[in-house]
PDB file of C-alpha atoms in Angstrom:
ATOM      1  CA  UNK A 469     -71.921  41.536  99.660  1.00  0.00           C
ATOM      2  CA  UNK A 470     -69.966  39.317  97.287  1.00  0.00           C
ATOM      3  CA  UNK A 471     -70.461  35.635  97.488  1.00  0.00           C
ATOM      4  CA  UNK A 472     -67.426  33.583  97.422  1.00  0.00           C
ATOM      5  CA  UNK A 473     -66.728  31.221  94.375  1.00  0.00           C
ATOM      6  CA  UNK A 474     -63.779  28.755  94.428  1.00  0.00           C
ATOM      7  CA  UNK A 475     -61.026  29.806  91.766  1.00  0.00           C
ATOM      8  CA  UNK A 476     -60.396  26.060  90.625  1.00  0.00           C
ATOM      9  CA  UNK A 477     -64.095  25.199  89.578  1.00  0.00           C
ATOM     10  CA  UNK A 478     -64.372  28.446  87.284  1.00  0.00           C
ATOM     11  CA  UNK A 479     -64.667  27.230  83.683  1.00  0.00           C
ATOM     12  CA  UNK A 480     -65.030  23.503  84.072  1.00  0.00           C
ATOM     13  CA  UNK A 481     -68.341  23.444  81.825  1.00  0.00           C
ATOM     14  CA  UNK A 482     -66.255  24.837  78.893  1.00  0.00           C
ATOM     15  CA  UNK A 483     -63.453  22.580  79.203  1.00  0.00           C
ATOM     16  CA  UNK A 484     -66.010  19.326  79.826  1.00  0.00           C
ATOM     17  CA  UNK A 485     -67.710  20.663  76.661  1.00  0.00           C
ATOM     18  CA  UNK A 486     -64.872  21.395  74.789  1.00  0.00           C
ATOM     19  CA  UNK A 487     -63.307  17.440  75.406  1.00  0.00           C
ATOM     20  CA  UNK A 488     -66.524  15.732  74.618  1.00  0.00           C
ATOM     21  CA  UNK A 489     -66.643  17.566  70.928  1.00  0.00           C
ATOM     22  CA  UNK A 490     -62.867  16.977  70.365  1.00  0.00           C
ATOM     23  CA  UNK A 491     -63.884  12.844  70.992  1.00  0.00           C
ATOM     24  CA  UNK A 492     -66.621  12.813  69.210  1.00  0.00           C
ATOM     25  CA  UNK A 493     -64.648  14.711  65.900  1.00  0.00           C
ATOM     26  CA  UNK A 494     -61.955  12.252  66.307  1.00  0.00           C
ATOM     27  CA  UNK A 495     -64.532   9.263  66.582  1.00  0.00           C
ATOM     28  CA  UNK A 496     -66.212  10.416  63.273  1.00  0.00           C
ATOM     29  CA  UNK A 497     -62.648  11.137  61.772  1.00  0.00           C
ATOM     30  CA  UNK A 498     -61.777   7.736  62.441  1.00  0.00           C
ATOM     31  CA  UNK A 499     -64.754   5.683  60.902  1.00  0.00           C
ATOM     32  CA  UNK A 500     -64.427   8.348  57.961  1.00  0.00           C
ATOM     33  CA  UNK A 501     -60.839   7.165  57.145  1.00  0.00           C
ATOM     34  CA  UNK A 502     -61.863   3.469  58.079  1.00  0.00           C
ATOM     35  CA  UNK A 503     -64.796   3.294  55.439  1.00  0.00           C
ATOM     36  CA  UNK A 504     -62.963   5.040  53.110  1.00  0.00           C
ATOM     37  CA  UNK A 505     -60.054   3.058  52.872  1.00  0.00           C
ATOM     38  CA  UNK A 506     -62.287  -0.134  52.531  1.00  0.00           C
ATOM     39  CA  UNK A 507     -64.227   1.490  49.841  1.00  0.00           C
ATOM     40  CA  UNK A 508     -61.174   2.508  47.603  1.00  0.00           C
ATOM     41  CA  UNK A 509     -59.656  -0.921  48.183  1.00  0.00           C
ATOM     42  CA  UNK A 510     -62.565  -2.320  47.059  1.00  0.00           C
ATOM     43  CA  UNK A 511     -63.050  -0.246  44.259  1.00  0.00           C
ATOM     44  CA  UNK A 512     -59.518  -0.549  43.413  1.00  0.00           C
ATOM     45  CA  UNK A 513     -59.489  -4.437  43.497  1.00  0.00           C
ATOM     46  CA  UNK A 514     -62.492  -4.322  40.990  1.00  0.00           C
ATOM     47  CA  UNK A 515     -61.134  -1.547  38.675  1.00  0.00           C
ATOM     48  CA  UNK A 516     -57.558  -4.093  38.628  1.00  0.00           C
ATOM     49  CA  UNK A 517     -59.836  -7.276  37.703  1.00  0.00           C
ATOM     50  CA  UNK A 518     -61.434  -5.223  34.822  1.00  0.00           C
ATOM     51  CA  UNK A 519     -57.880  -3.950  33.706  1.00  0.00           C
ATOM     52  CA  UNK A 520     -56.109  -7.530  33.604  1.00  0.00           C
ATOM     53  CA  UNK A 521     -59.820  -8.931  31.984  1.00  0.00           C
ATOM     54  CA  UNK A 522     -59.073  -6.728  28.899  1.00  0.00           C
ATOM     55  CA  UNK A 523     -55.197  -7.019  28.708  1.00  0.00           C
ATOM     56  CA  UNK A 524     -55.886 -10.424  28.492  1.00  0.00           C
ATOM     57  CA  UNK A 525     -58.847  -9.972  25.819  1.00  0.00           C
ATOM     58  CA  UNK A 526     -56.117  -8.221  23.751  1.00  0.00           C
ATOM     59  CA  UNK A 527     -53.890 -11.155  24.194  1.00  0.00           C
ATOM     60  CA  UNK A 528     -56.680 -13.514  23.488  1.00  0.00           C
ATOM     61  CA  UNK A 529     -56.598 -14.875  19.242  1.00  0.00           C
ATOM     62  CA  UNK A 530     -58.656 -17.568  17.471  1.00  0.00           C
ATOM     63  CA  UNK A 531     -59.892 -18.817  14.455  1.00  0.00           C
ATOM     64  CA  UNK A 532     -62.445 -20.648  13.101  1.00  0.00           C
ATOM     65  CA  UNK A 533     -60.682 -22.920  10.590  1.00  0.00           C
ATOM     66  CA  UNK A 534     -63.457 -25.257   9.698  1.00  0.00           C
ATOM     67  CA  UNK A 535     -67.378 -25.878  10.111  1.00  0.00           C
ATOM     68  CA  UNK A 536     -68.694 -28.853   8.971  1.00  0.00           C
ATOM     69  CA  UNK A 537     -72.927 -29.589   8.651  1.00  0.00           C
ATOM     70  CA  UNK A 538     -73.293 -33.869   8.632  1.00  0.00           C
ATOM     71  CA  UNK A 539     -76.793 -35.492   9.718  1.00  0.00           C
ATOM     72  CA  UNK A 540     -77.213 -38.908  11.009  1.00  0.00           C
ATOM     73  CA  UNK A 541     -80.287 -41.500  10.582  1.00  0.00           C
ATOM     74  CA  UNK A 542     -82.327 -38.513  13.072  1.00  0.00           C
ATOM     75  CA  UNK A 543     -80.698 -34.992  13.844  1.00  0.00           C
ATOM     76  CA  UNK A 544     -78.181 -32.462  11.616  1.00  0.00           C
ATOM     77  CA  UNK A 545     -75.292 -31.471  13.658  1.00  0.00           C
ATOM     78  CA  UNK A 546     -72.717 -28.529  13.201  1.00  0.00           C
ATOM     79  CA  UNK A 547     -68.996 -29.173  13.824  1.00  0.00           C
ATOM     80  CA  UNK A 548     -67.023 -26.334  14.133  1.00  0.00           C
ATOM     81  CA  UNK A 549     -63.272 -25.951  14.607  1.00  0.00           C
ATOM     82  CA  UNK A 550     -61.158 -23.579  16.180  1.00  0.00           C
ATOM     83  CA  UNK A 551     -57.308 -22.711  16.725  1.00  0.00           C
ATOM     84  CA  UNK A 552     -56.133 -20.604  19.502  1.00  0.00           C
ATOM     85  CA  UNK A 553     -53.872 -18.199  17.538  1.00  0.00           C
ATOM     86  CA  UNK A 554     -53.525 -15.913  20.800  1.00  0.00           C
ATOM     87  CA  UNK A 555     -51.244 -15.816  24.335  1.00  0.00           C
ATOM     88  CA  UNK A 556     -53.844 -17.024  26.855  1.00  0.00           C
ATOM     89  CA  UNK A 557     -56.351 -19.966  26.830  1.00  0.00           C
ATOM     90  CA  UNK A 558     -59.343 -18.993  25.154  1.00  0.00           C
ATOM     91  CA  UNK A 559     -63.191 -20.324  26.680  1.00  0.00           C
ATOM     92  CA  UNK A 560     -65.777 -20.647  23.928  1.00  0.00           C
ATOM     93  CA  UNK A 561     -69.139 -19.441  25.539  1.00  0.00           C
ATOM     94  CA  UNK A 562     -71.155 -19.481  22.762  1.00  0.00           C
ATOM     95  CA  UNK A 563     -72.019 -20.647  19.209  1.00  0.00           C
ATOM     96  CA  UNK A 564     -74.617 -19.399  17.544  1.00  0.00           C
ATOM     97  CA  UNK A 565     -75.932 -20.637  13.714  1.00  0.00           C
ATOM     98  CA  UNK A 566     -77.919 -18.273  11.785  1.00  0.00           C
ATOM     99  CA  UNK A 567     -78.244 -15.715  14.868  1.00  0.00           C
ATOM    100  CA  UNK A 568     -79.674 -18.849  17.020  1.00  0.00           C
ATOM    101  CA  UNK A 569     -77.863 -20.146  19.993  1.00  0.00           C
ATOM    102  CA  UNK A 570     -76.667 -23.336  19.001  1.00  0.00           C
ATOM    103  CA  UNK A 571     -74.502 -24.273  21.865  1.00  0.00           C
ATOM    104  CA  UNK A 572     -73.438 -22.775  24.951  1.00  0.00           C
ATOM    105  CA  UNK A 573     -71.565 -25.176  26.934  1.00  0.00           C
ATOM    106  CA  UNK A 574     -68.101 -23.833  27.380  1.00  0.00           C
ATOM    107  CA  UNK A 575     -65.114 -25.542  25.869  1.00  0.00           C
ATOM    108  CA  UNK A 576     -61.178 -24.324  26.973  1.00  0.00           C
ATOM    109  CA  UNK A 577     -58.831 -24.180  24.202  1.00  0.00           C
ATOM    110  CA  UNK A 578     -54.648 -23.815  25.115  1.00  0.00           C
ATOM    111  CA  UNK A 579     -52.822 -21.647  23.791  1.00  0.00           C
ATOM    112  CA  UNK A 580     -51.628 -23.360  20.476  1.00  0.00           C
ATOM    113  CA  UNK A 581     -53.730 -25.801  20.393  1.00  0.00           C
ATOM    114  CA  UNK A 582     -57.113 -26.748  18.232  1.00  0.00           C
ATOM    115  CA  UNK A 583     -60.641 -27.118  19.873  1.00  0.00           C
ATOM    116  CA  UNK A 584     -63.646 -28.926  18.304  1.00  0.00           C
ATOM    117  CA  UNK A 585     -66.856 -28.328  19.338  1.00  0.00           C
ATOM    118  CA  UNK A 586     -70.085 -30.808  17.743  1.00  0.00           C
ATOM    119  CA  UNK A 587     -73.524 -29.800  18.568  1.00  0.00           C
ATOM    120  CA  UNK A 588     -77.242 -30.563  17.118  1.00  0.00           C
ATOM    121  CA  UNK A 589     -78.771 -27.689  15.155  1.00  0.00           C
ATOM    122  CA  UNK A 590     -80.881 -26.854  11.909  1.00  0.00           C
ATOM    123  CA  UNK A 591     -79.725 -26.191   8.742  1.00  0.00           C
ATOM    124  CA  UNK A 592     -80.594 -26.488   5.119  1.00  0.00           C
ATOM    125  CA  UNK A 593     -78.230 -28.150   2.740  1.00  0.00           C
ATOM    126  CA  UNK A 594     -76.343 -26.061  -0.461  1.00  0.00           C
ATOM    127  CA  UNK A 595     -77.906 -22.640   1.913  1.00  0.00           C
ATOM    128  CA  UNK A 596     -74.829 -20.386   3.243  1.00  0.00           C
ATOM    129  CA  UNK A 597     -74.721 -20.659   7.223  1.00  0.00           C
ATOM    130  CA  UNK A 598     -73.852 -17.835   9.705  1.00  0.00           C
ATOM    131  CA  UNK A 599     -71.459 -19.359  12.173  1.00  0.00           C
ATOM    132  CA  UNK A 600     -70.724 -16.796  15.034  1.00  0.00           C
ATOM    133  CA  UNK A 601     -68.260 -18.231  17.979  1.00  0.00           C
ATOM    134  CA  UNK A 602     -68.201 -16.032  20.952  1.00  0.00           C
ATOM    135  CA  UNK A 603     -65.363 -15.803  23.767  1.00  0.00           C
ATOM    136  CA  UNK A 604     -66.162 -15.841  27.360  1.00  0.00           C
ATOM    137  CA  UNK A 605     -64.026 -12.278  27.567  1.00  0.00           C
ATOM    138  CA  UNK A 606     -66.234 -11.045  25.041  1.00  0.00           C
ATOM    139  CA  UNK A 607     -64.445 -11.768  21.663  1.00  0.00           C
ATOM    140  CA  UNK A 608     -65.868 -13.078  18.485  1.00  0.00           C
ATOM    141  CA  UNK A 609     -65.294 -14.115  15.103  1.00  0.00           C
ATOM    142  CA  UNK A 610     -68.388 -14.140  12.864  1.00  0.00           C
ATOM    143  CA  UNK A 611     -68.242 -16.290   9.438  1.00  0.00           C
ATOM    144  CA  UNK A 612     -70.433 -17.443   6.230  1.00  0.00           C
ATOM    145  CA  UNK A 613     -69.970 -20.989   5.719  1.00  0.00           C
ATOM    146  CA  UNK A 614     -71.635 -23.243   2.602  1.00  0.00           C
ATOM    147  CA  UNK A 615     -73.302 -26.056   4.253  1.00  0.00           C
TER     148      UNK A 615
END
């Protein structure tokens, strides 16, 4: 003898089972697309700061028209002058004399304009001087000067 089985409860595991792996697909799907669009917009945000950094490195000019080496009754001190030659303000970083940091304060020069920075350092008189002035975007101009 047969048993009897309802007709409407036949299956129901398969469908249960079937639902519960179509949720958690679209749950995974979901934070997939979510964590990826936050990581591309971050990574895109960070690849457009380097971009517009080194457009406006190209943009960026200067010169170093004049060093001057003076001492007073105690120290020697450098003075070194510099025109902005380029399209964007330019942010001396660094000065270095004879491959030594000599300064390091940051100075902001406009475009057009002329910048003079004065700082203490060594240096021997009638000797030729290696003045280096470094840009905070990374450019440089490197110079012998007669002290």
């Amino acid at each position: 003898m047969r048993k009897y089985r309802p007709r409407g409860r036949r299956g129901i595991g398969t469908v249960v089972t079937s639902v519960m792996l179509v949720s958690a697909v679209s749950l995974m799907g979901a934070f997939l697309v979510s964590w990826s669009s936050s990581s591309f917009a971050t990574k895109q945000v960070g690849v457009s700061e380097e971009i517009d950094d080194r457009v406006n490195q190209i943009s960026e000019g200067f010169i170093v028209e004049d060093v001057w080496f003076f001492t007073n009754s105690t120290s020697s001190y450098s003075k070194v002058t510099v025109r902005n030659t380029g399209d964007v303000a330019v942010t001396i970083s660094h000065v270095y004399v004879n491959n030594t940091q000599a300064w390091n304060a940051g100075k902001v020069i406009p475009r057009s304009e002329v910048g003079t920075i004065t700082f203490e350092t060594l240096w021997s008189a009638g000797s030729a001087q290696d003045v280096w002035v470094k840009t905070q975007r990374g450019t440089e101009a490197k110079q012998l000067w007669r002290s």
